[in-house]
Amino acid sequence: NSEAKSSEIAAAKEECEALQMKEHQLLSDLEIATGTSSQLQSEKCSLEEELVATKTLLENSASTNAELESSCKSKAAEVESLKGEFQAAKEKEEQLLSELETVKSVSSQLQWEKEAVKKDLAETKALLENSASSNEELERSTAAKSSEMEASMEE
């Protein structure tokens, strides 16, 4: 009976030792799990802070994007306005070039007419000089004939 009891005690001691080893292993695992849990909690806090920062950046980005979009629309409207002004200026330039050609043509015609008038004036002056010369000759001739007639009447 005492052998059975000794065998029971030895088995109980072995079981107790096995349980103590298991307890030691569990405590070691618990310590590791606690460390891991603390590390995960720390990472969670960091990730939450990063999430808040990311949300803020996203909100700022959305605001900046809205401002940029508004600015782009404004610039596009300005570009369209400038295109209209450019087209109007181009049409005005074409109109002015056409008017310039007309003025050049009229100027050329006036220059031609001026030359013709100068020529006519020169011819008229020549005729006038010839006429004055002829008038002087006619006056002398008339005076001479008049003197002759007077002389012949006195006789």
XYZ file of C-alpha atoms in Angstrom:
155
model
C 0.000 0.000 0.000
C 2.854 2.275 0.805
C 4.324 1.603 -2.599
C 1.102 2.648 -4.225
C 1.088 5.757 -2.076
C 4.712 6.478 -2.978
C 3.893 5.962 -6.589
C 0.888 8.292 -6.221
C 3.036 10.891 -4.468
C 5.702 10.620 -7.205
C 3.031 10.966 -9.877
C 1.501 13.926 -8.006
C 4.971 15.492 -7.661
C 5.573 15.009 -11.378
C 2.151 16.454 -12.119
C 2.875 19.358 -9.746
C 6.210 19.982 -11.421
C 4.567 19.785 -14.831
C 1.898 22.244 -13.637
C 4.575 24.555 -12.217
C 6.424 24.414 -15.542
C 3.140 25.040 -17.318
C 2.412 27.953 -14.934
C 5.900 29.344 -15.548
C 5.369 28.993 -19.325
C 1.939 30.651 -19.033
C 3.395 33.525 -16.978
C 6.111 33.944 -19.608
C 3.470 33.886 -22.363
C 1.358 36.380 -20.358
C 4.350 38.683 -20.013
C 5.038 38.458 -23.747
C 1.315 39.000 -24.515
C 1.242 42.008 -22.156
C 4.287 43.477 -23.907
C 2.738 42.804 -27.291
C -0.545 44.322 -26.102
C 1.271 47.456 -24.874
C 3.135 47.701 -28.158
C -0.115 47.244 -30.127
C -1.835 49.867 -27.941
C 1.053 52.278 -28.623
C 0.866 51.532 -32.363
C -2.909 52.024 -32.225
C -2.416 55.462 -30.637
C 0.171 56.380 -33.273
C -2.140 55.186 -36.048
C -5.050 57.169 -34.576
C -2.854 60.296 -34.467
C -1.747 59.606 -38.046
C -5.397 59.118 -39.040
C -6.356 62.487 -37.523
C -3.411 64.155 -39.288
C -4.363 62.437 -42.556
C -7.995 63.554 -42.188
C -6.805 67.123 -41.581
C -4.536 66.938 -44.623
C -7.410 65.515 -46.661
C -9.727 68.322 -45.549
C -7.037 70.892 -46.325
C -6.393 69.185 -49.667
C -10.106 69.260 -50.493
C -10.214 72.947 -49.600
C -7.089 73.623 -51.665
C -8.516 71.608 -54.562
C -11.736 73.626 -54.409
C -9.722 76.856 -54.420
C -7.608 75.600 -57.329
C -10.699 74.533 -59.241
C -12.275 77.931 -58.668
C -9.042 79.626 -59.730
C -8.851 77.430 -62.838
C -12.437 78.285 -63.763
C -11.658 81.961 -63.271
C -8.515 81.669 -65.395
C -10.447 79.776 -68.071
C -13.036 82.575 -68.135
C -10.208 85.113 -68.440
C -8.680 83.099 -71.298
C -12.036 82.986 -73.102
C -12.435 86.727 -72.588
C -8.920 87.343 -73.924
C -9.646 85.087 -76.900
C -12.690 87.240 -77.644
C -10.678 90.435 -77.276
C -7.921 88.985 -79.471
C -10.438 88.021 -82.160
C -12.004 91.480 -82.003
C -8.534 93.071 -82.255
C -7.705 90.809 -85.205
C -10.919 91.818 -86.972
C -10.190 95.487 -86.215
C -6.670 95.037 -87.623
C -8.103 93.515 -90.807
C -10.579 96.393 -91.071
C -7.795 98.952 -90.545
C -5.608 97.216 -93.141
C -8.492 97.354 -95.583
C -9.021 101.042 -94.795
C -5.268 101.627 -95.204
C -5.383 100.027 -98.651
C -8.330 102.271 -99.536
C -6.457 105.345 -98.268
C -3.366 104.303 -100.236
C -5.473 103.891 -103.344
C -7.172 107.278 -102.812
C -3.777 108.853 -102.061
C -2.356 107.396 -105.268
C -5.353 108.706 -107.219
C -4.965 112.135 -105.590
C -1.237 112.144 -106.409
C -2.043 111.331 -110.034
C -4.699 114.080 -110.104
C -2.235 116.522 -108.465
C 0.326 115.798 -111.185
C -2.366 116.284 -113.833
C -3.412 119.600 -112.237
C 0.262 120.714 -112.083
C 0.605 119.874 -115.763
C -2.629 121.754 -116.599
C -1.464 124.691 -114.486
C 1.888 124.791 -116.282
C 0.094 124.662 -119.639
C -2.334 127.377 -118.504
C 0.567 129.566 -117.309
C 2.291 129.085 -120.645
C -0.912 129.975 -122.461
C -1.408 132.963 -120.183
C 2.148 134.157 -120.837
C 1.626 133.648 -124.562
C -1.697 135.455 -124.315
C -0.092 138.350 -122.368
C 2.649 138.522 -124.941
C 0.083 138.453 -127.748
C -1.946 141.145 -125.965
C 1.133 143.333 -125.656
C 1.880 142.845 -129.355
C -1.754 143.532 -130.176
C -1.714 146.686 -128.035
C 1.481 147.896 -129.754
C 0.061 147.066 -133.111
C -3.200 148.800 -132.216
C -1.320 151.812 -130.850
C 0.809 151.926 -133.955
C -2.229 151.695 -136.238
C -4.014 154.255 -134.117
C -1.009 156.581 -134.432
C -0.944 155.953 -138.168
C -4.634 156.717 -138.445
C -4.271 159.844 -136.416
C -1.343 160.913 -138.574
C -3.239 160.197 -141.740
C -6.268 162.089 -140.463
C -4.220 165.124 -139.693
C -2.989 165.281 -143.168
